[in-house]
Coordinates of C-alpha atoms (C1' of nucleotides) in Angstrom, one line a residue:
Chain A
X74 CA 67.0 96.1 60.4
X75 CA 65.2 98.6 58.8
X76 CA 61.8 98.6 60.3
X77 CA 60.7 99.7 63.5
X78 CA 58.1 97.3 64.9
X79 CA 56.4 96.6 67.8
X80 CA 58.3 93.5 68.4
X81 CA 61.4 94.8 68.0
X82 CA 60.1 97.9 70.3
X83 CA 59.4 95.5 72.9
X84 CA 62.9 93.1 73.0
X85 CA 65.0 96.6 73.2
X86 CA 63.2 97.9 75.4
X87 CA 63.2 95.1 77.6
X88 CA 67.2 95.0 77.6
X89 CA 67.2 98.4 78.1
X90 CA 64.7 98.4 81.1
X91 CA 66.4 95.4 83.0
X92 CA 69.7 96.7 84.1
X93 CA 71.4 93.3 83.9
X94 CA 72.3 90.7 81.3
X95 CA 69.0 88.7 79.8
X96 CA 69.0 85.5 78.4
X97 CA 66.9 84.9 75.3
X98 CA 64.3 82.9 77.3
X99 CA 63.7 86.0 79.7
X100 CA 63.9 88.3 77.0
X101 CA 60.7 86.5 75.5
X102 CA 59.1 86.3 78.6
X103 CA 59.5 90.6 79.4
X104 CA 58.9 91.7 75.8
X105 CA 55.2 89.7 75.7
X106 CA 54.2 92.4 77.7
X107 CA 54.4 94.6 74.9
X108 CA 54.1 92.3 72.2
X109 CA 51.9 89.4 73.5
X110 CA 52.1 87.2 70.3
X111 CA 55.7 87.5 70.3
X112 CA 57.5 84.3 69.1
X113 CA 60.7 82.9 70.5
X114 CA 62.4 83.2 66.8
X115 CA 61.9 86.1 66.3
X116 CA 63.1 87.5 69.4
X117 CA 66.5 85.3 68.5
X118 CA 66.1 86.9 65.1
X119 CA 65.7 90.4 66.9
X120 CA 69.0 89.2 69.1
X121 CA 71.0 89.0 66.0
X122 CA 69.9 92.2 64.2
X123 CA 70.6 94.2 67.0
X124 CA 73.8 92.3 67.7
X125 CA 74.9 93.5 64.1
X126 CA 73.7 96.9 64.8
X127 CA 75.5 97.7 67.9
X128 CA 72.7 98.3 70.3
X129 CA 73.6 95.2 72.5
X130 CA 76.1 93.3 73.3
X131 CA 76.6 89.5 74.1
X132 CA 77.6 88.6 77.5
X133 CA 79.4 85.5 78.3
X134 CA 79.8 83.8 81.4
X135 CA 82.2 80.6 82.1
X136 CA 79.2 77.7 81.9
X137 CA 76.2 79.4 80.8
X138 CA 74.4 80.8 77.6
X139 CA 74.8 84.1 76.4
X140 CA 73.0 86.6 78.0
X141 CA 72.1 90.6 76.2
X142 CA 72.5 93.9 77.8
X143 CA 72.9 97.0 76.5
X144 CA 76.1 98.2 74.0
X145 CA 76.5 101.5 75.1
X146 CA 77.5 100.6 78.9
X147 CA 80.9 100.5 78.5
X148 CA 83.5 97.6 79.8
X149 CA 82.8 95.9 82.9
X150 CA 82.5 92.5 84.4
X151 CA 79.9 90.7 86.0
X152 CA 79.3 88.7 89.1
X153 CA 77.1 86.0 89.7
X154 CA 74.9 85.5 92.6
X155 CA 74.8 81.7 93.0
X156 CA 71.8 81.4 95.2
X157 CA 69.5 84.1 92.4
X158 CA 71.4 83.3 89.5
X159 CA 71.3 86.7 89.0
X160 CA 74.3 88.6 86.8
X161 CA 75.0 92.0 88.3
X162 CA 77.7 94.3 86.3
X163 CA 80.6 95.5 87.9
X164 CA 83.4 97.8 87.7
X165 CA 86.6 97.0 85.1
X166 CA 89.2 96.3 86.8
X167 CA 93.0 98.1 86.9
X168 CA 94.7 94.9 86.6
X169 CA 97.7 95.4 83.8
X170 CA 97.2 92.0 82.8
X171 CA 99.9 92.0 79.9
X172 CA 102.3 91.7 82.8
X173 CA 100.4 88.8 84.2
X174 CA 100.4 86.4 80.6
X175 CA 103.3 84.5 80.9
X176 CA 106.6 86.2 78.6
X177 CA 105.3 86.5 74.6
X178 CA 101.8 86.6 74.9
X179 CA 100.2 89.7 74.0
X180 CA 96.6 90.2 76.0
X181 CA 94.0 91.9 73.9
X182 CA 91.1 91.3 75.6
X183 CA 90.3 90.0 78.9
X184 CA 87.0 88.4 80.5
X185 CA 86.6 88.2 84.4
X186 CA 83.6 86.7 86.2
X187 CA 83.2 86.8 90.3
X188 CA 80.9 83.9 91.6
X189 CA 79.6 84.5 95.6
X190 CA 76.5 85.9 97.6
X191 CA 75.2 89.3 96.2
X192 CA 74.1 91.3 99.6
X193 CA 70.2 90.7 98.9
X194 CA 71.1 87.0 99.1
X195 CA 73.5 87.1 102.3
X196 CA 71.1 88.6 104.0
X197 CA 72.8 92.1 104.5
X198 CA 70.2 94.0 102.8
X199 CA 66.3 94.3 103.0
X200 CA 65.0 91.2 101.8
X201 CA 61.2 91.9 100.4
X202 CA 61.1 88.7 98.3
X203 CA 62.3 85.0 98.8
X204 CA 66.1 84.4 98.0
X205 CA 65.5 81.7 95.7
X206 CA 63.4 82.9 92.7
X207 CA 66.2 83.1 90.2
X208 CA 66.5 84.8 87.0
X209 CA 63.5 86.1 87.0
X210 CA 63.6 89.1 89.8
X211 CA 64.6 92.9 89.4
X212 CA 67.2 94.2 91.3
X213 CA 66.2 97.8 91.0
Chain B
X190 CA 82.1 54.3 89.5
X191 CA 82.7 50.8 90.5
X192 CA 84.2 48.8 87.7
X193 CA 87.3 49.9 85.9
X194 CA 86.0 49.4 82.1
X195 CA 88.0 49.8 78.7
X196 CA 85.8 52.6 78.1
X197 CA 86.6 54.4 81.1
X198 CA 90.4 53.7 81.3
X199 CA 90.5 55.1 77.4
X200 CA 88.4 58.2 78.8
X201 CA 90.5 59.3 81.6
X202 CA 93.9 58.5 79.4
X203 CA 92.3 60.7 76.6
X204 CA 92.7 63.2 79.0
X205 CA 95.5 62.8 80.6
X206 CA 97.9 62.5 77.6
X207 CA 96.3 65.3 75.9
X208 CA 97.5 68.3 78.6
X209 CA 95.0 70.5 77.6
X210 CA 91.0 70.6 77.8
X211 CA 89.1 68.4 75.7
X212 CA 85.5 68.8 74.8
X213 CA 83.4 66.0 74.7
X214 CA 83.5 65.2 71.3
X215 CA 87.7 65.1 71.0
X216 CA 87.2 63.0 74.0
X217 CA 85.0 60.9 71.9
X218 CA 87.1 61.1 68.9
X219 CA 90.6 60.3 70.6
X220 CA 89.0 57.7 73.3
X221 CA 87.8 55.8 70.4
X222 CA 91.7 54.9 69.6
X223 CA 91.7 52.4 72.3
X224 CA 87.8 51.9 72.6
X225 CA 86.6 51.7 68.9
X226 CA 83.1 50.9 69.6
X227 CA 82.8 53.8 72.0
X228 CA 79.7 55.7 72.2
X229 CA 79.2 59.4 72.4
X230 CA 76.6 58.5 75.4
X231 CA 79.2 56.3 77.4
X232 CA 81.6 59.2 77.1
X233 CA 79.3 61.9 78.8
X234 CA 78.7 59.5 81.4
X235 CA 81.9 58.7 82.1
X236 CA 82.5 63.0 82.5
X237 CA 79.7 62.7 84.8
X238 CA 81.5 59.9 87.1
X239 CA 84.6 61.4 86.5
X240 CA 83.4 64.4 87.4
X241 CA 81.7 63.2 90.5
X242 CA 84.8 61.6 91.6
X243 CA 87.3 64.4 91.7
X244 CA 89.5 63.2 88.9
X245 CA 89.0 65.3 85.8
X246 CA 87.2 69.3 86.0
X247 CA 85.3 71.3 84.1
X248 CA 86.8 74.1 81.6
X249 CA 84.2 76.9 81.0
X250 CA 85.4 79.6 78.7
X251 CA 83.0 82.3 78.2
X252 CA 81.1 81.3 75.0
X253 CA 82.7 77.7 74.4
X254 CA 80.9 75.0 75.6
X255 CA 82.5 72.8 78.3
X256 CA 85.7 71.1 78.3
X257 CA 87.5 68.6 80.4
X258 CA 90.8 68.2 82.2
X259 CA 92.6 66.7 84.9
X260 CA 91.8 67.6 88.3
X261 CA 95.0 67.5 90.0
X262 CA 96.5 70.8 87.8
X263 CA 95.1 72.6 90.7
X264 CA 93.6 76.4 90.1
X265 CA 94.7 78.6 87.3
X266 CA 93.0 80.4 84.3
X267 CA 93.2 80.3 80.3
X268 CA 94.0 82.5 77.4
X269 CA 93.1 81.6 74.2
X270 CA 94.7 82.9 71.5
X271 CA 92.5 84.1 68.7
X272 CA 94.6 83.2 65.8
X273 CA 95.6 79.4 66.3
X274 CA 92.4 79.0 69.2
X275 CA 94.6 77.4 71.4
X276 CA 93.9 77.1 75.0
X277 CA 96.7 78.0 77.0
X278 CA 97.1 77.4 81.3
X279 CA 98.5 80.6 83.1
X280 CA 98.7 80.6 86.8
X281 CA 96.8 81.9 89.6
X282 CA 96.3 85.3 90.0
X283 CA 97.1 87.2 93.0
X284 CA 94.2 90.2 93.3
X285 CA 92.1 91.0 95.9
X286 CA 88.8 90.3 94.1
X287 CA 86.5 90.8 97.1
X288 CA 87.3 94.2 97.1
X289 CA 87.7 94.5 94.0
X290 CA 83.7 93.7 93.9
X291 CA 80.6 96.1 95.4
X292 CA 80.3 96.4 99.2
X293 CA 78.1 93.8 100.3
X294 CA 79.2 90.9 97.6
X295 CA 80.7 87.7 99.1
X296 CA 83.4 86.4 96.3
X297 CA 83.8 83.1 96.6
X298 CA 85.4 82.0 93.5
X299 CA 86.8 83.8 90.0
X300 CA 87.2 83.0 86.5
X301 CA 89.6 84.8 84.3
X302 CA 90.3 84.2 80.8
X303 CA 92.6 86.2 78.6
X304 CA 92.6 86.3 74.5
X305 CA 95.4 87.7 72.2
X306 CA 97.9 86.3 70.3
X307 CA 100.4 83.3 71.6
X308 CA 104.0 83.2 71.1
X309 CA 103.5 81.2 68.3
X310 CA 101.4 83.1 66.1
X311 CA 102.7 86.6 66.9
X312 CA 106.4 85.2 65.9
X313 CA 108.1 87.1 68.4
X314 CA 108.9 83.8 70.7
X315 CA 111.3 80.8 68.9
X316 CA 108.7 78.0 70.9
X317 CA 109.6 75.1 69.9
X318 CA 107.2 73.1 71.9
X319 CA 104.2 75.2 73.6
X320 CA 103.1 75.5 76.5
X321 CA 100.1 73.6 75.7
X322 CA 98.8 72.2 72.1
X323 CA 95.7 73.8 70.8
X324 CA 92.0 72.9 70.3
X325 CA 92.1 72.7 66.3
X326 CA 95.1 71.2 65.2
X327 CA 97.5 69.0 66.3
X328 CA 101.1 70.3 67.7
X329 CA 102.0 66.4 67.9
Chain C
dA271 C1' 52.4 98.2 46.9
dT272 C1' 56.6 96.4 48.4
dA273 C1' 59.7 93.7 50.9
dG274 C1' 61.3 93.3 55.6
dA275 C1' 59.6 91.2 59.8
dT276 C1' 56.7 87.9 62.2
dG277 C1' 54.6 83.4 64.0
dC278 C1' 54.5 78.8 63.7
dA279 C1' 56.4 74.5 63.1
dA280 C1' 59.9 71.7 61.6
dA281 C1' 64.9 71.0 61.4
dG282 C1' 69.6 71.0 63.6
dA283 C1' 73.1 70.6 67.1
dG284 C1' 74.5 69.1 71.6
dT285 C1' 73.3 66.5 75.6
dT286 C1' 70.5 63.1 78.3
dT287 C1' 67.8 59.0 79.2
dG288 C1' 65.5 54.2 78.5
dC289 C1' 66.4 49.6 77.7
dA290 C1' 68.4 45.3 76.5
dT291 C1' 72.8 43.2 77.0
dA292 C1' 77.9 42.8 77.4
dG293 C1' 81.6 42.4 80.7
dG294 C1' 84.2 43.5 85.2
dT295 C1' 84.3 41.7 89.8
Chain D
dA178 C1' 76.2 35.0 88.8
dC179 C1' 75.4 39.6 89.7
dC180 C1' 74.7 44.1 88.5
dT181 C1' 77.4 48.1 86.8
dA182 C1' 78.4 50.1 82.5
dT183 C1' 77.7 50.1 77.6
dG184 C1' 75.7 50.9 72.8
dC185 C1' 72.1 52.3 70.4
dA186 C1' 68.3 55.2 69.5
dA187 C1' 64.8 58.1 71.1
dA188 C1' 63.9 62.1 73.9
dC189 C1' 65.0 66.8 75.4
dT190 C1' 66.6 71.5 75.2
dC191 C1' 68.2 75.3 72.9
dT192 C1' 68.7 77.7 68.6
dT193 C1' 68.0 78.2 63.6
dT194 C1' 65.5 78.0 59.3
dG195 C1' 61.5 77.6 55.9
dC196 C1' 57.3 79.5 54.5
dA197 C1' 53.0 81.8 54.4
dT198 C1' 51.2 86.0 56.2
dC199 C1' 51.4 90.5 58.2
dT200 C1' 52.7 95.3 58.4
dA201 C1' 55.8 99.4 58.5
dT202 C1' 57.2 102.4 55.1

DNA sequence: ATAGATGCAAAGAGTTTGCATAGGT
DNA sequence: ACCTATGCAAACTCTTTGCATCTAT
């Protein structure tokens, strides 16, 4: 990763502007906006470089593909809206959870995922576009 | 899910004798013991049906793909340890996860998985049989 | 000018589907 | 005998790789 193009540019910035995880599909579809001729490799290309270089991180949810957000935001967990599909971060939690591994395991790491309603879908806040357009919407 | 085929029977007992999830290809390698001539095609329809009728469930772990298990173990979560990649059940937790979440999110569900080191492979426990066998090799 | 980065297209890996036929009922 | 379920192979989707070209340095 040694030069700064326009491509490149554009996929960070795209991660950096969404505020939530991004697949590599949406990634390609925000970053065109920058870079029009941008090609799907390279933005999995891009993915990996930056990946390596610490500027993103992979997020994993149970059943889906790996999404990208930005390295620098600390540890957290995610919940997913199941009517948007949309990932939204959320606080780590306090949980000792060395005490909650059965006798002899030793917990390093520890992934935690909420499924439900986020308020834009339940209804409970301003709704100013339909529920149902999935990953691709901004939450602000 | 209408006829009870050889296929099918060696599916399901695949999965039943193995007390721990299976991914589709194990499935396919260990069904093929009592179904030689088993396709890899029959086997992800028969996780389909099997799915459909309540008697085996999906196991998501963030960044595996799916595996398979019976249904009937009712809810609890995974750690995997990183050195053998075995897939351990633990049980239910207790927390409070919709508060845990933002105001405004309805939780309906939650997925947990914890990595570190098992019993086993940090030498501290004298396990003789494990809780569970593991993914890659064979405890018997 | 150099060599890393890109775009396209083809190749892989995993999963699904179409179709003729075997086999459970 | 009927019709679901199967085996095979092709199709599909997602991701990676090869190669000629472009471009940041």
């Amino acid at each position: 990763m040694e030069r700064n193009t326009r491509q490149r540019a554009a996929i960070l910035g795209a991660i950096q502007r969404a505020g939530r995880p991004l697949s590599p599909a949406e990634l390609h579809t925000l970053a065109r906006d920058e870079a029009p001729a941008l090609g799907l490799a390279t933005v999995y290309r891009n993915i990996k470089m930056l990946l390596l270089d610490g500027c993103i991180r992979e997020v994993d949810l149970p059943g889906e593909a790996p999404r990208y957000e930005e390295a620098h935001l600390g540890h957290h967990h995610h919940f997913k809206c199941r009517v948007c599909d949309c990932v939204f971060d959320i606080a780590d939690c306090k949980t000792d959870w060395h005490a909650f591994a059965p006798p002899g395991f030793v917990v390093d790491a520890h992934e935690i995922t909420l499924f439900g309603t986020c308020p834009k879908c339940s209804g409970q806040a301003p709704l100013s576009s339909p529920p149902h357009s999935a990953d691709g919407h901004s939450h602000g």
